[in-house]
mmCIF file of C-alpha atoms in Angstrom:
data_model
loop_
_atom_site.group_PDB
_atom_site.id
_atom_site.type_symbol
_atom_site.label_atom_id
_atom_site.label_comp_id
_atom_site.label_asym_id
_atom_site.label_seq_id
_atom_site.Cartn_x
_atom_site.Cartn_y
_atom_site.Cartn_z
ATOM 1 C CA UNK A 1 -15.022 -21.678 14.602
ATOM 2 C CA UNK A 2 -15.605 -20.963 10.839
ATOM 3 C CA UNK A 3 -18.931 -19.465 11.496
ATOM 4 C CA UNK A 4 -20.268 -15.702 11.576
ATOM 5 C CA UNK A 5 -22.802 -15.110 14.712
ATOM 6 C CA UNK A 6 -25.893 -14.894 12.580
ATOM 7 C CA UNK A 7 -24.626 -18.656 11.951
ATOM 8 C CA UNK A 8 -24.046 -19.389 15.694
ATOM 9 C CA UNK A 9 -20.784 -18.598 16.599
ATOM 10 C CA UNK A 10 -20.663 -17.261 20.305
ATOM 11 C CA UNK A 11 -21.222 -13.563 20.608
ATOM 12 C CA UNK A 12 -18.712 -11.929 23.446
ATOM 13 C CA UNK A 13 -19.696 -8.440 22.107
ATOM 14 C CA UNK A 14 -23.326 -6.797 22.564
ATOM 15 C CA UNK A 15 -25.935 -6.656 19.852
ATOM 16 C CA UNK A 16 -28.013 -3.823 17.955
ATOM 17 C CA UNK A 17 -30.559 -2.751 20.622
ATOM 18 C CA UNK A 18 -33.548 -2.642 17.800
ATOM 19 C CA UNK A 19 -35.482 -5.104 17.442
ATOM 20 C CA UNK A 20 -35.011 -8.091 15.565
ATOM 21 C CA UNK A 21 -31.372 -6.838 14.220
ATOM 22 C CA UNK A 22 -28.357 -9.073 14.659
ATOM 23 C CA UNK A 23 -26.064 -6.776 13.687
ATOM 24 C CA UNK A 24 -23.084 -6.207 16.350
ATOM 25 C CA UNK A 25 -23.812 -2.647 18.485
ATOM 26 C CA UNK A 26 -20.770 0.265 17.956
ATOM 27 C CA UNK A 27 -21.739 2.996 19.384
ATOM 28 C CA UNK A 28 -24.769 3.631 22.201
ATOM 29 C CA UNK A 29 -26.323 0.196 22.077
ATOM 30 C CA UNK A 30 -26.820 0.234 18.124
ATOM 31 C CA UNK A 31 -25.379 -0.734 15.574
ATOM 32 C CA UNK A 32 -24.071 1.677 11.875
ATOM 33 C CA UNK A 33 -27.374 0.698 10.120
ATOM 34 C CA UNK A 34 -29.181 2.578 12.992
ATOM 35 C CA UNK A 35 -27.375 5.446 13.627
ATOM 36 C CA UNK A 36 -24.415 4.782 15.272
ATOM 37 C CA UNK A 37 -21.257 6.342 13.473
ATOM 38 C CA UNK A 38 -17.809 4.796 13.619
ATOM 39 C CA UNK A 39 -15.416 7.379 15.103
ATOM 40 C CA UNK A 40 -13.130 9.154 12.482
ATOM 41 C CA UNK A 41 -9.564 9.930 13.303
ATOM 42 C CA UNK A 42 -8.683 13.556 12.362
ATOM 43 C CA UNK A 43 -4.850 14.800 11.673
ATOM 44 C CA UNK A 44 -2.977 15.560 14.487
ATOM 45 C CA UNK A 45 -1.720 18.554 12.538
ATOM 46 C CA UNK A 46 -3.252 21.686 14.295
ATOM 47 C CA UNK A 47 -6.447 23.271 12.607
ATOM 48 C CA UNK A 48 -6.097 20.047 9.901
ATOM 49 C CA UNK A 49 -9.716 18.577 9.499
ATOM 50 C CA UNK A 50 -8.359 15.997 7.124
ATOM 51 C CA UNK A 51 -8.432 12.332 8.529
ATOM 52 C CA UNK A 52 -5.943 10.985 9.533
ATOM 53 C CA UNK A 53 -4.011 8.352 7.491
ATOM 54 C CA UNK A 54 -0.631 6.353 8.574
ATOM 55 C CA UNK A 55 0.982 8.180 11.747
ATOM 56 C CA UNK A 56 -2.082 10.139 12.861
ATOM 57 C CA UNK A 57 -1.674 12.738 10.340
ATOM 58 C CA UNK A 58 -2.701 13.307 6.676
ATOM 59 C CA UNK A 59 -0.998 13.347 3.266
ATOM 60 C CA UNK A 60 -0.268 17.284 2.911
ATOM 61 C CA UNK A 61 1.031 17.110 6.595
ATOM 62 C CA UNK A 62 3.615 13.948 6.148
ATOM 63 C CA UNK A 63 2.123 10.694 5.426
ATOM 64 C CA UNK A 64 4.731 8.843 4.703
ATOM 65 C CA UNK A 65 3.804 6.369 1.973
ATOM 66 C CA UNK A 66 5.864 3.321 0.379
ATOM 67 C CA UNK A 67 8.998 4.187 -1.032
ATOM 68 C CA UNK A 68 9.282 2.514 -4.993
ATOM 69 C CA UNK A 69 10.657 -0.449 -4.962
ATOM 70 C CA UNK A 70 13.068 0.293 -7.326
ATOM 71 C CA UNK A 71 16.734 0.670 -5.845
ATOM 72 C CA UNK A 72 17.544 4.083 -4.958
ATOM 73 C CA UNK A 73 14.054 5.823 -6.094
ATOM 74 C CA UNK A 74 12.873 7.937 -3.177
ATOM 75 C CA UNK A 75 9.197 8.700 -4.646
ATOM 76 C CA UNK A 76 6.260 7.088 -3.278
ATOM 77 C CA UNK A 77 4.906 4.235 -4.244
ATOM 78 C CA UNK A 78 1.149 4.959 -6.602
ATOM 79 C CA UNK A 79 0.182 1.299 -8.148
ATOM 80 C CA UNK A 80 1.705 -1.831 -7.864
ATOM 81 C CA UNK A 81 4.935 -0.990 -5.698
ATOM 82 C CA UNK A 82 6.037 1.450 -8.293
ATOM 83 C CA UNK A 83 5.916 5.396 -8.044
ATOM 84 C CA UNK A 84 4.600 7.175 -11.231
ATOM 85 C CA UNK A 85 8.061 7.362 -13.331
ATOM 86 C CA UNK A 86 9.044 3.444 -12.995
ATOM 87 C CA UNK A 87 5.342 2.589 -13.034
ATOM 88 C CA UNK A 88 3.807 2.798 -16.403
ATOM 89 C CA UNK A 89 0.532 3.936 -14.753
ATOM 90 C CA UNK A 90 0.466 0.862 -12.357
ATOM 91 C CA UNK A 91 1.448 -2.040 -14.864
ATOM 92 C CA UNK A 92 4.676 -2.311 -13.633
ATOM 93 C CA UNK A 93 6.645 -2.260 -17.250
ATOM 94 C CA UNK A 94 10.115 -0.587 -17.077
ATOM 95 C CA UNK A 95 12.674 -0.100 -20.129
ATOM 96 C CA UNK A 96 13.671 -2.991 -22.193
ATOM 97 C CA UNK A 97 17.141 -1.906 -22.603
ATOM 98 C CA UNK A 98 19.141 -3.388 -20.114
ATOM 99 C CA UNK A 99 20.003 -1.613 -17.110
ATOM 100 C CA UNK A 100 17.771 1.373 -18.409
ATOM 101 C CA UNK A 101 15.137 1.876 -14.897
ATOM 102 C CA UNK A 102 12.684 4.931 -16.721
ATOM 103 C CA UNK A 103 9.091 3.612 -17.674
ATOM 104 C CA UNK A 104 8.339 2.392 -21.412
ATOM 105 C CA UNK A 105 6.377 4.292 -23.336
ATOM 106 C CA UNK A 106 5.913 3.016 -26.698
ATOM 107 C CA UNK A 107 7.250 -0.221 -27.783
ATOM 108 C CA UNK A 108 8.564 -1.167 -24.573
ATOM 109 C CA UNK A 109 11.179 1.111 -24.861
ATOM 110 C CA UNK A 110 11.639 4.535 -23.062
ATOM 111 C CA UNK A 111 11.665 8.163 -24.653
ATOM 112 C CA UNK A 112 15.364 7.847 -24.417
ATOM 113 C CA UNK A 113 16.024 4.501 -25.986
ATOM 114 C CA UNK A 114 13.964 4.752 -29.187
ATOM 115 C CA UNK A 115 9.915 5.570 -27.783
ATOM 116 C CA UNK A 116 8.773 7.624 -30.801
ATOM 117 C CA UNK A 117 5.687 10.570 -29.983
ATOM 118 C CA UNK A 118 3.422 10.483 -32.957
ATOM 119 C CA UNK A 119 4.256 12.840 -35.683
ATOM 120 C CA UNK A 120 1.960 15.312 -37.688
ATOM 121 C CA UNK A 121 0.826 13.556 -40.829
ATOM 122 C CA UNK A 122 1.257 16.358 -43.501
ATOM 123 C CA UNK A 123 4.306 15.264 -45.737
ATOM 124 C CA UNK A 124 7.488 16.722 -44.477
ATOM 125 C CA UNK A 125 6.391 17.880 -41.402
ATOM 126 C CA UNK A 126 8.322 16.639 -38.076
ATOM 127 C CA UNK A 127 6.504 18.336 -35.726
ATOM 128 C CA UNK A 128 4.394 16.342 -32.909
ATOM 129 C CA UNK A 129 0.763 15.535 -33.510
ATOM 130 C CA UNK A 130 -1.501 16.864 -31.641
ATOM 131 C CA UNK A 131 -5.415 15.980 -31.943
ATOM 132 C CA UNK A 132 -6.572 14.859 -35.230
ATOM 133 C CA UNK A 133 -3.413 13.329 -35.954
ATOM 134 C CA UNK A 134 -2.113 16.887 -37.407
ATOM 135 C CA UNK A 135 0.433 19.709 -35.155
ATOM 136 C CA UNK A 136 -0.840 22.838 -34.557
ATOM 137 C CA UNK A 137 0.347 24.656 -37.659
ATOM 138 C CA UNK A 138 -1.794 21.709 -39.728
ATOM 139 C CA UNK A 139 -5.324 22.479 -37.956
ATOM 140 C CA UNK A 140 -4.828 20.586 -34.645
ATOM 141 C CA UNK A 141 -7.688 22.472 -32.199
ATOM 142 C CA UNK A 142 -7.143 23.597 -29.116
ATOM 143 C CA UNK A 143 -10.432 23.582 -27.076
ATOM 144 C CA UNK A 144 -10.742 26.137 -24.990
ATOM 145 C CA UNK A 145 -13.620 26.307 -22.605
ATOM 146 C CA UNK A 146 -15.503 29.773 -21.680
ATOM 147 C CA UNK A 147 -16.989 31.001 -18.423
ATOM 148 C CA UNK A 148 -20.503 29.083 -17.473
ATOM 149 C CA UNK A 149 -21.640 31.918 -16.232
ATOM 150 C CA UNK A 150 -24.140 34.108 -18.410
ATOM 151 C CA UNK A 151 -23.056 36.366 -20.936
ATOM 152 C CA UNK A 152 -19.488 35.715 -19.885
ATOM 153 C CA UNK A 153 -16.866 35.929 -22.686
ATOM 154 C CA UNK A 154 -13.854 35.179 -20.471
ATOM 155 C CA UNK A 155 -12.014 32.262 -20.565
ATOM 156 C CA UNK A 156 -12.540 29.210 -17.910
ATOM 157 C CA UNK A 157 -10.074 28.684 -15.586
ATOM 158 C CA UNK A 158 -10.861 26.021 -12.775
ATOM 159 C CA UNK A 159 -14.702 24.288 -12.201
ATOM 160 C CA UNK A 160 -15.865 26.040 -14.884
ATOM 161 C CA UNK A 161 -15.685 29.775 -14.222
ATOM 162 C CA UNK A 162 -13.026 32.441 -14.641
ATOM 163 C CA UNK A 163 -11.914 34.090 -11.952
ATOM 164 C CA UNK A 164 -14.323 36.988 -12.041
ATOM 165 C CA UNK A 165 -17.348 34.256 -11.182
ATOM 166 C CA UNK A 166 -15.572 32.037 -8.500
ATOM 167 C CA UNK A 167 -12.604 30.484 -10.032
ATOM 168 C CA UNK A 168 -10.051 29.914 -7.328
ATOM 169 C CA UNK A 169 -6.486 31.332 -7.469
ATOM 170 C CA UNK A 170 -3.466 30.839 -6.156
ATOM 171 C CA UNK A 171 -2.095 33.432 -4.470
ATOM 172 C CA UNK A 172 2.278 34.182 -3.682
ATOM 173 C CA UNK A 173 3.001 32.362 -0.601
ATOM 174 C CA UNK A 174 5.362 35.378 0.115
ATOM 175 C CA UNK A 175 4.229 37.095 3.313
ATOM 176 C CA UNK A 176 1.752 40.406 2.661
ATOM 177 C CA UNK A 177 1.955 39.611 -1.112
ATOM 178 C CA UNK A 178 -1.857 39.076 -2.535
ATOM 179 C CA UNK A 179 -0.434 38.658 -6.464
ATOM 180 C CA UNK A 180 -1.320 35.381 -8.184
ATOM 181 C CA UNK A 181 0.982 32.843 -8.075
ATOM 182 C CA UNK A 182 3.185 31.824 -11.516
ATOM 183 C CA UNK A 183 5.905 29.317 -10.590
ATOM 184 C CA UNK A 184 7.052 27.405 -7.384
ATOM 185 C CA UNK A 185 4.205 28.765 -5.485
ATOM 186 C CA UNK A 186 5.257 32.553 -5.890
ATOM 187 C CA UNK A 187 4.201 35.437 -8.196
ATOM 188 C CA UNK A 188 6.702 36.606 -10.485
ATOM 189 C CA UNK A 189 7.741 39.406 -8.408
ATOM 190 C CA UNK A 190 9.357 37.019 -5.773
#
């Protein structure tokens, strides 16, 4: 008791077959270090090649994570047994003002009860600062990244590329329909 086998504990299970290795066989009379590979559960969703997570299948096909431990919140949980809106990106610190359940932002307080964004610093203006501590009307830039690809003017969309050079899109979930998806997973046609 209190000992690993290398230490002499009893060994009920068989060892590598190389020589010299103590490590405890997995698969075909060796163990990971030579070449045995631990067997990877797959979702039981059909045509999913995700592995599997909680209940044999994966996230996209209904994982069912945590709920947040805060009364009545359905989401699930992210970092320290709070979803994303009651978390405060996993420290756990809600709204000072009592009874108030949202996450604080600045000051410990919420948007709501008194969380302030930062403001552009060009006398009289109220707008929101962007970068450079200025809005967008005061010089704030806006970085937009172009294609990789050579000679390429267009803009970049995801990995890099615009569409034209590999980009991915989303297409309309509606049934026939190969238009780029705007909002809720349809294009703007349906």
């Amino acid at each position: 008791g209190g000992v690993c086998i290398r230490h002499g504990a009893k060994n009920y299970r068989k060892l590598c077959s190389n020589k010299g290795c103590t490590n405890l066989a997995v698969r075909g009379r060796v163990c990971i270090r030579h070449g045995a590979t631990k067997p990877i559960r797959l979702c039981s969703s059909a045509g999913c090649k995700t592995q599997a997570r909680t209940g044999g299948v994966c996230r996209r096909h209904g994982e069912k994570g945590k709920p947040c431990r805060i009364d009545g919140c359905p989401n699930q949980v992210q970092q320290g047994g709070l979803c994303m809106r009651h978390g405060d990106g996993g420290k756990g610190k809600l709204c000072s003002f009592q009874g108030c359940k949202n996450r604080s932002r600045k000051g410990g307080v919420c948007m709501r009860h008194g969380a302030k964004n930062d403001l552009c610093r060009v006398d009289g203006c109220t707008k929101q600062a962007r970068n450079g501590d200025v809005c967008m009307r005061h010089g704030a830039m806006v970085v937009i990244k172009q294609c990789s690809s050579e000679g390429c003017t267009n803009n970049a969309l995801k990995g890099g590329v615009c569409a034209r050079h590999g980009a991915k899109r989303k297409l309309c979930s509606s049934e026939g329909c190969t238009t780029q998806a705007k909002n809720g997973g349809v294009c703007m046609k349906h």
